[in-house]
Coordinates of C-alpha atoms in Angstrom, one line a residue:
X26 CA 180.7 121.2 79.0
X27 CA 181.0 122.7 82.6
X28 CA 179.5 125.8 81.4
X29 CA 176.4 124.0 79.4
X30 CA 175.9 122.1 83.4
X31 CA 176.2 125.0 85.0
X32 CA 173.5 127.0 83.2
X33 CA 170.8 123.8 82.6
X34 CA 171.3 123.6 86.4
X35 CA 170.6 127.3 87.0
X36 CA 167.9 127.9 84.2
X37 CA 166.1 124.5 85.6
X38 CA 166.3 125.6 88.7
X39 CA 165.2 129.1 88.2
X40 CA 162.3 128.1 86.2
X41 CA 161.2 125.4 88.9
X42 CA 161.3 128.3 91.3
X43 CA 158.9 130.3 89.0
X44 CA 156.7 127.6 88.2
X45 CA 156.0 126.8 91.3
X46 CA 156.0 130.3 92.8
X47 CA 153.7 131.5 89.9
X48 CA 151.1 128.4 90.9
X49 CA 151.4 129.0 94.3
X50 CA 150.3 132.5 93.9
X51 CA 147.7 132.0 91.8
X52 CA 145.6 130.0 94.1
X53 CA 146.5 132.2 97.4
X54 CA 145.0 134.6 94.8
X55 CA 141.8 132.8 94.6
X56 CA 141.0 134.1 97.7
X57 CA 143.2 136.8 98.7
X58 CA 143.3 139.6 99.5
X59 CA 140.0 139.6 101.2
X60 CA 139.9 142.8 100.5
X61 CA 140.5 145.4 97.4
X62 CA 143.5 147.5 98.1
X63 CA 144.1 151.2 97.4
X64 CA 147.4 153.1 96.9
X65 CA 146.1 156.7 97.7
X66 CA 142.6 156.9 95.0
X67 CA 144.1 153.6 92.9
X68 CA 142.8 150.5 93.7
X69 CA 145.7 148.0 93.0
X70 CA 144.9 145.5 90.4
X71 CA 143.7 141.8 91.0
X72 CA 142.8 143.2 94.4
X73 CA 140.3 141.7 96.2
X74 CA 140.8 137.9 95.0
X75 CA 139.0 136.5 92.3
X76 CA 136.1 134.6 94.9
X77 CA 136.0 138.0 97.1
X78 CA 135.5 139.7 93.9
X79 CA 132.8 137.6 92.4
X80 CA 131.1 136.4 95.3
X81 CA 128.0 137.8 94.4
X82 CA 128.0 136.5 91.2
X83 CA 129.2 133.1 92.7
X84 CA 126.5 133.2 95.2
X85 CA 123.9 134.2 92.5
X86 CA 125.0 130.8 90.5
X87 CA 124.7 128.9 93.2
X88 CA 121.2 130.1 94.3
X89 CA 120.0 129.1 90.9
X90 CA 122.0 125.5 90.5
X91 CA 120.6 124.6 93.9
X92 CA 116.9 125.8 93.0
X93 CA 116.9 124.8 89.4
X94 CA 118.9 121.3 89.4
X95 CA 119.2 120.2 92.5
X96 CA 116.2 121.2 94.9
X97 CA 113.8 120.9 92.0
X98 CA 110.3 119.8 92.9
X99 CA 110.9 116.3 91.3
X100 CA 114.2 115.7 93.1
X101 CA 111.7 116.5 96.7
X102 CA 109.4 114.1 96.0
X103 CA 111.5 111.5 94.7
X104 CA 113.7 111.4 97.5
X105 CA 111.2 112.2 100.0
X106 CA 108.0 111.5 99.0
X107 CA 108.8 107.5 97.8
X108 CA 106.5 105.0 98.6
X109 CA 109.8 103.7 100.8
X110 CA 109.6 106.8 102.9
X111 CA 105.5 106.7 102.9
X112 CA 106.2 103.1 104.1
X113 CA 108.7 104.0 106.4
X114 CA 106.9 106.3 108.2
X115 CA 103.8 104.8 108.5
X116 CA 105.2 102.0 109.9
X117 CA 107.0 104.9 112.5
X118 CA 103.7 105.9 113.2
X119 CA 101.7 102.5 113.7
X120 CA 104.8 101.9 116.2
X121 CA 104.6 105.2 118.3
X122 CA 100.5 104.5 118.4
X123 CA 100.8 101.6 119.8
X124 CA 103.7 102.4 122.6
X125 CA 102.7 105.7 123.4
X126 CA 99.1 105.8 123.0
X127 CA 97.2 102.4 123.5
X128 CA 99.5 101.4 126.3
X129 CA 98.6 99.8 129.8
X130 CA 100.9 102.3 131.3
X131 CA 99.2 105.7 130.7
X132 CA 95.6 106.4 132.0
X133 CA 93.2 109.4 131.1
X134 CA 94.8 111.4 134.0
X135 CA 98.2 110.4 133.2
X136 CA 97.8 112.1 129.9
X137 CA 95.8 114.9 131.1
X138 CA 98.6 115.7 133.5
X139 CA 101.2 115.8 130.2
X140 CA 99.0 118.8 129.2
X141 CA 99.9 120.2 132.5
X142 CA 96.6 120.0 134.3
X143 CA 96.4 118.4 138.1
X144 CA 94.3 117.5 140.5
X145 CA 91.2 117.5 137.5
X146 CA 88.4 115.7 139.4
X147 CA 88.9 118.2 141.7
X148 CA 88.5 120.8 139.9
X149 CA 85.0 119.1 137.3
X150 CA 83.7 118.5 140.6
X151 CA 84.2 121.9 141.8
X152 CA 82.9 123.1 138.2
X153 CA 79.7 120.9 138.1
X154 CA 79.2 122.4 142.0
X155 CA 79.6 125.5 140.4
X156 CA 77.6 124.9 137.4
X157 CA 74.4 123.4 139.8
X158 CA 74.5 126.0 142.1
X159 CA 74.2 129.1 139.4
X160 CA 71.4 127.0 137.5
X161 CA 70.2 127.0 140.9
X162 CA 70.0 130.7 141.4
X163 CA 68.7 131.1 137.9
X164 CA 65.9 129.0 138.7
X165 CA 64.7 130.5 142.1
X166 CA 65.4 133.5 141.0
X167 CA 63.0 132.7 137.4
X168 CA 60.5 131.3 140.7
X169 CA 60.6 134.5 142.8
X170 CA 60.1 137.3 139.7
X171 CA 58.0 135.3 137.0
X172 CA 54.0 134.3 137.7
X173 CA 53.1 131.3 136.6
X174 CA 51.6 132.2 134.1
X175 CA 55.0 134.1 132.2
X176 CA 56.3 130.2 132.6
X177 CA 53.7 128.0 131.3
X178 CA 54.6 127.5 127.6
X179 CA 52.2 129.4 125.4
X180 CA 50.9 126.2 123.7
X181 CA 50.5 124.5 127.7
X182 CA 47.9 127.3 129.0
X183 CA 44.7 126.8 127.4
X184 CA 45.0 123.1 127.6
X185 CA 45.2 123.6 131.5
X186 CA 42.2 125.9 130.9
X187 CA 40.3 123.4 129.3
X188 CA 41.3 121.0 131.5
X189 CA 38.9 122.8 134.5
X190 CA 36.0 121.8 132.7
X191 CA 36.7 118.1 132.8
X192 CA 38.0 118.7 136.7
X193 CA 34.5 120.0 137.0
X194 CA 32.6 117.2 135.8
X195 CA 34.9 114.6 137.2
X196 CA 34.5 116.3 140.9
X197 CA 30.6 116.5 139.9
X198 CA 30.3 112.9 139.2
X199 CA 32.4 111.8 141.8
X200 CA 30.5 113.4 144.6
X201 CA 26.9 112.0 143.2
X202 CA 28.9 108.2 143.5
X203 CA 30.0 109.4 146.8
X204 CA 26.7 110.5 148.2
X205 CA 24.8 107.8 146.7
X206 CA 27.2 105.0 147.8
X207 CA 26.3 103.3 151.4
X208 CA 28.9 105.3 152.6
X209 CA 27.8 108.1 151.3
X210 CA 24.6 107.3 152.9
X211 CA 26.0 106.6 156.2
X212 CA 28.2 110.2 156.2
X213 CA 24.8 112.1 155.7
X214 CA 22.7 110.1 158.7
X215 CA 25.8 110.8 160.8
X216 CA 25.9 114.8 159.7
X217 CA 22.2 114.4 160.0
X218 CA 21.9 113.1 163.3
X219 CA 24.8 115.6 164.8
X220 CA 23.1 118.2 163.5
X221 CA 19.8 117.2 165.3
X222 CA 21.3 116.6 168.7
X223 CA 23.2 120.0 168.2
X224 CA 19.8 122.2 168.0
X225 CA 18.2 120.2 171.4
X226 CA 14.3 120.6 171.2
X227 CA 14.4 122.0 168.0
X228 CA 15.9 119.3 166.9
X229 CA 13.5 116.9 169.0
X230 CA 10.4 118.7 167.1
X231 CA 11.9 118.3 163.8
X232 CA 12.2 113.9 164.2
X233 CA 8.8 114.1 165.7
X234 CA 7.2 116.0 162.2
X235 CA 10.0 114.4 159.8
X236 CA 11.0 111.5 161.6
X237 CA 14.4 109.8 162.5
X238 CA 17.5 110.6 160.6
X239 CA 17.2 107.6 158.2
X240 CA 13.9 108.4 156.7
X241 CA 15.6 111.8 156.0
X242 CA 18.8 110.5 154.2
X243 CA 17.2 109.5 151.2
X244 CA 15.5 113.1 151.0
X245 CA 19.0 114.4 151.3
X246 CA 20.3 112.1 149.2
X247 CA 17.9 112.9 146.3
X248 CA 18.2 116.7 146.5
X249 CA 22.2 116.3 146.8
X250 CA 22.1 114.7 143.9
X251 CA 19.5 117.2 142.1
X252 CA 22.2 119.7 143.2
X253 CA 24.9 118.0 141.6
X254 CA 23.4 117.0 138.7
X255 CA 22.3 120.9 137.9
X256 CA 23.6 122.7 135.2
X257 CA 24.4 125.4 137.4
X258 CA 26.0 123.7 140.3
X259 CA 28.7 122.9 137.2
X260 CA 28.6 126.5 135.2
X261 CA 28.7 127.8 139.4
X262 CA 32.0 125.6 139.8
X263 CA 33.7 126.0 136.4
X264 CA 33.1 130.1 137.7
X265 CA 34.5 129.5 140.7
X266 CA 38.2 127.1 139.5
X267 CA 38.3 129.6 136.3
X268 CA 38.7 132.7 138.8
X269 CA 41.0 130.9 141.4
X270 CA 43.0 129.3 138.4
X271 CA 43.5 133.1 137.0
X272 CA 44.9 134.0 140.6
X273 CA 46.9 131.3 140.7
X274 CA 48.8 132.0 137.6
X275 CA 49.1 135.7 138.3
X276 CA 51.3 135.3 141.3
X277 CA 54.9 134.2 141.4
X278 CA 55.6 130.4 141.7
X279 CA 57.9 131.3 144.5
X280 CA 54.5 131.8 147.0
X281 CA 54.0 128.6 146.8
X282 CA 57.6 126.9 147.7
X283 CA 58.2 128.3 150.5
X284 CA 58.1 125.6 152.4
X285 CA 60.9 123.7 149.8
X286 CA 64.3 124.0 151.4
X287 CA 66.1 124.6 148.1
X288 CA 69.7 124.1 149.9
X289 CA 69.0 121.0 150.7
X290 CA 68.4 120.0 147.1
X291 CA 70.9 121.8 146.0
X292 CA 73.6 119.4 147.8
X293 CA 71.3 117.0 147.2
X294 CA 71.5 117.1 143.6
X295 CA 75.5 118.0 143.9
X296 CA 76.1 115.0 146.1
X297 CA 74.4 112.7 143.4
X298 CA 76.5 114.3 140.5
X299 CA 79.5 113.4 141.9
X300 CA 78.4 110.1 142.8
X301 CA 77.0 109.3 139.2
X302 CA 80.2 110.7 137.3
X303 CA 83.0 109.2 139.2
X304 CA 85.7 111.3 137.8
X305 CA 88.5 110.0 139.5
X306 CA 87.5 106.4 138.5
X307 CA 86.9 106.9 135.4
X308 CA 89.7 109.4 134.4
X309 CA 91.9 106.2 136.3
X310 CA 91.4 104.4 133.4
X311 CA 93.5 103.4 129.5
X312 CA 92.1 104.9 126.7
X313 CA 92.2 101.3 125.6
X314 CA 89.4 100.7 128.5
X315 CA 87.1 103.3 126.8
X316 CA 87.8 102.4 122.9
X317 CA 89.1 98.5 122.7
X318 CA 89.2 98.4 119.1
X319 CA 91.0 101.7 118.7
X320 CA 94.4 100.6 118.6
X321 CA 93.0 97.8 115.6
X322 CA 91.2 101.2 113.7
X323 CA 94.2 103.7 114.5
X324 CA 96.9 101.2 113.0
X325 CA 94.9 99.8 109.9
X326 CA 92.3 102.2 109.1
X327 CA 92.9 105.7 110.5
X328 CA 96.9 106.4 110.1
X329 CA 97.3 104.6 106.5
X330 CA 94.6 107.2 105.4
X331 CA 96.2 110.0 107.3
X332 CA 99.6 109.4 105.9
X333 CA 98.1 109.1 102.5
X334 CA 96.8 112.3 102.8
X335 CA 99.3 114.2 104.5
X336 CA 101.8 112.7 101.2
X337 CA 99.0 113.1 98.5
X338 CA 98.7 117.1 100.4
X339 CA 102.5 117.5 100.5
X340 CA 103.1 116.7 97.0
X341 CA 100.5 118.9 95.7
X342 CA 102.2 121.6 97.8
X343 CA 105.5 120.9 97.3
X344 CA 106.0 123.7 94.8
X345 CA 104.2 126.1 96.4
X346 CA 106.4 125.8 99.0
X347 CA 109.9 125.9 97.2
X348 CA 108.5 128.8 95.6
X349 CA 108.2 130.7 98.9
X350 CA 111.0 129.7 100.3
X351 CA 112.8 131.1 97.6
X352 CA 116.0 128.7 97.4
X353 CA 118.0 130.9 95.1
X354 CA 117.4 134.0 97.4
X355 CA 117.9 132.1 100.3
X356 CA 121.3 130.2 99.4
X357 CA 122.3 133.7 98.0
X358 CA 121.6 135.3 101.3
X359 CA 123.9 132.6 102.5
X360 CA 126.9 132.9 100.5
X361 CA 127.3 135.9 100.1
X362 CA 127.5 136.5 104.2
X363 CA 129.4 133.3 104.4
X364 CA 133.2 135.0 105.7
X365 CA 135.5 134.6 103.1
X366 CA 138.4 133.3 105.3
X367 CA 135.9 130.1 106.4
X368 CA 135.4 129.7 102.5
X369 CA 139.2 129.6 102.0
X370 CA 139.8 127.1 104.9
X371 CA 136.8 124.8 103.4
X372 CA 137.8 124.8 100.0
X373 CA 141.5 124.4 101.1
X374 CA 141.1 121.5 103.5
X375 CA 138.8 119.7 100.6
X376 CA 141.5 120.0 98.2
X377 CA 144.4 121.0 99.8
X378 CA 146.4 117.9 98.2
X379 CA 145.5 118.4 94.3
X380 CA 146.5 122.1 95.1
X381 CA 150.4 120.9 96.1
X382 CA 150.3 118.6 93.7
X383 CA 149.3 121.9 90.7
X384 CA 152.4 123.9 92.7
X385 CA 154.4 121.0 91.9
X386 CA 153.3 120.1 88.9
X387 CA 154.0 124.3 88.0
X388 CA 157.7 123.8 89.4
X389 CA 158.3 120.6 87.3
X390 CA 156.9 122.4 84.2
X391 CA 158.9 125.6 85.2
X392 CA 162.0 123.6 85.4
X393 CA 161.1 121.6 82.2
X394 CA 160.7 125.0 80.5
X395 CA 164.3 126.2 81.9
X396 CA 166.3 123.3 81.1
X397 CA 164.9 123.8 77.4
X398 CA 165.9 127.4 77.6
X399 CA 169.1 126.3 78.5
X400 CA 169.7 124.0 75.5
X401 CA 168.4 126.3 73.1
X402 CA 171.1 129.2 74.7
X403 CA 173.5 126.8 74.7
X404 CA 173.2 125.6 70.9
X405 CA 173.1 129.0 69.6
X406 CA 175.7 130.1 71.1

């Protein structure tokens, strides 16, 4: 009886030891070695481990259970792309509008300066200077090399032309109102009579024959008026306007300003620019100041339909996207660099406790197996 205890203790222990042992070793051999090993040109069997060994076949599965099961384009939009995400972000949105944007606290130049630009009515000033003093120079310099005639618009010419004749007749008439007027009348008795006392006893003999001035107004008068009134005094001045009008337009409008003191215009017209824009004032104020009923049209109108769009876009997109990112390439790229000995310690601290319990569960089995062994030794011998 001694002898049948002492070997069911020693085969149950023995085959507890190799259970356990032979468990053991079989998940250290999971991962290890990292590494094949050689002995001289022999590469020792079940070297590397059986991960190191079919990590790129492990890394290949993965790829393709992540891109075909898991990251599918359904999976995206149904757990990205629900109306509770769409709600949840408008709603994100709609918030971050109305703190960030229509707020009391941020002006034009407050969010001008976010963009990194300072001192900007400065500098619009210093560009409208800028812009009205070049337009400036273009202008006297179009003044000083073009006649007037290269700047009249082509369909403005012969209406001025045209416009002679009817200057003409308007002078015309005018000076036959004039000299038959009683002022008219007056100006040629006074012309009259100065130019009577001018030639002394000339003049004298001429009252004496023709009589005092006011018997020879109304001579005047009538043969002023014959003068006016003939056909050539008109064709004589339409001659005379049409020749000094072609002049005119043949020399540079710059002859005729030089008595403008362009400068002073200049800062005239700069002075009153600034004045009108008010840059600092008006960059001084909320965006709510400029658009009051943009915070209503942002949050109810605007961003519902942007969001809308941006999910309608995104889901037609979706898998056009997963099919450049390549998921099974990219999550093979990643295993298979992942190092081997962070893979063990993962795994490992995941299951580490169902592993001890498999070595144990190898021992009792072991030990199981060698007590048996021992009964069936025993009984036959």
């Amino acid at each position: 009886m001694g002898e049948f205890l002492s070997l069911l203790f020693l085969l149950g222990v023995v085959g507890a030891v190799v259970g356990a042992a032979t468990n053991y070793m079989a998940i250290k051999m999971l991962f290890r070695p990292y590494k094949p090993i050689y002995f001289k040109k022999w590469r020792l069997p079940l070297t590397p481990g059986l991960i190191p060994k079919r990590r790129e076949d492990l890394a290949i599965q993965l790829g393709k259970t992540v891109s075909d099961y898991l990251l599918t384009p359904e999976t995206i939009k149904k757990k990205f792309l629900s109306e509770d995400i769409r709600a949840n972000i408008l709603s994100f949105v709609r918030q971050k509008a109305t703190q960030e944007v229509f707020t009391e606290d941020k002006t034009i130049h407050d969010w001008i300066k976010l963009t990194g630009f300072n001192n900007v009515p400065m500098m619009v000033e210093n560009k409208v200077d800028g812009i009205i003093a070049s337009q400036f120079e273009s202008v006297k310099n179009t003044l000083s090399t073009k006649t007037i005639r290269e700047m009249l618009p082509s369909d403005i010419e012969p209406v001025l032309d045209r416009k002679i004749e009817e200057a003409v007749e308007q002078i015309l008439q005018k000076g036959e109102d004039y000299f038959l007027s009683p002022e008219g009348s007056m100006t040629i008795k006074n012309m009259l009579d100065d130019f009577l006392s001018s030639k002394g006893s000339l003049g004298g003999m001429i009252q004496m024959f023709l009589g005092d001035s006011s018997t020879l107004v109304e001579k005047v008068q009538r043969e002023l008026v014959k003068f006016l009134q003939a056909p050539g005094t008109a064709a004589l001045l339409n001659r005379i306007f049409s020749t000094e009008w072609e002049k005119i337009k043949n020399r540079p409008a710059m002859d005729f300003m030089n008595d403008i003191n362009f400068d002073t215009i200049e800062d005239s017209i700069k002075s009153y620019a600034k004045r009108e824009l008010k840059i600092e004032a008006r960059l001084d104020k909320t965006i709510n100041d400029y658009w009051p009923n943009g915070k209503q049209w942002a949050t109810d109108e605007m961003l519902p339909k942007v969001v809308n769009k941006l999910f309608i876009a995104a889901e037609e997109k979706i898998e056009d996207v997963l099919k450049r990112l390549n998921l099974a390439e990219v999550v093979r790229e990643q295993v298979d660099s992942f190092p081997i000995a962070k893979l063990e310690e993962l795994v490992l601290g995941i299951i580490s406790k169902e592993l001890k319990l498999i070595t144990w569960l190898g021992g009792i089995i072991g030990g199981l197996v060698g007590i048996i062994q021992a009964v069936i030794v025993f009984m036959t011998n």
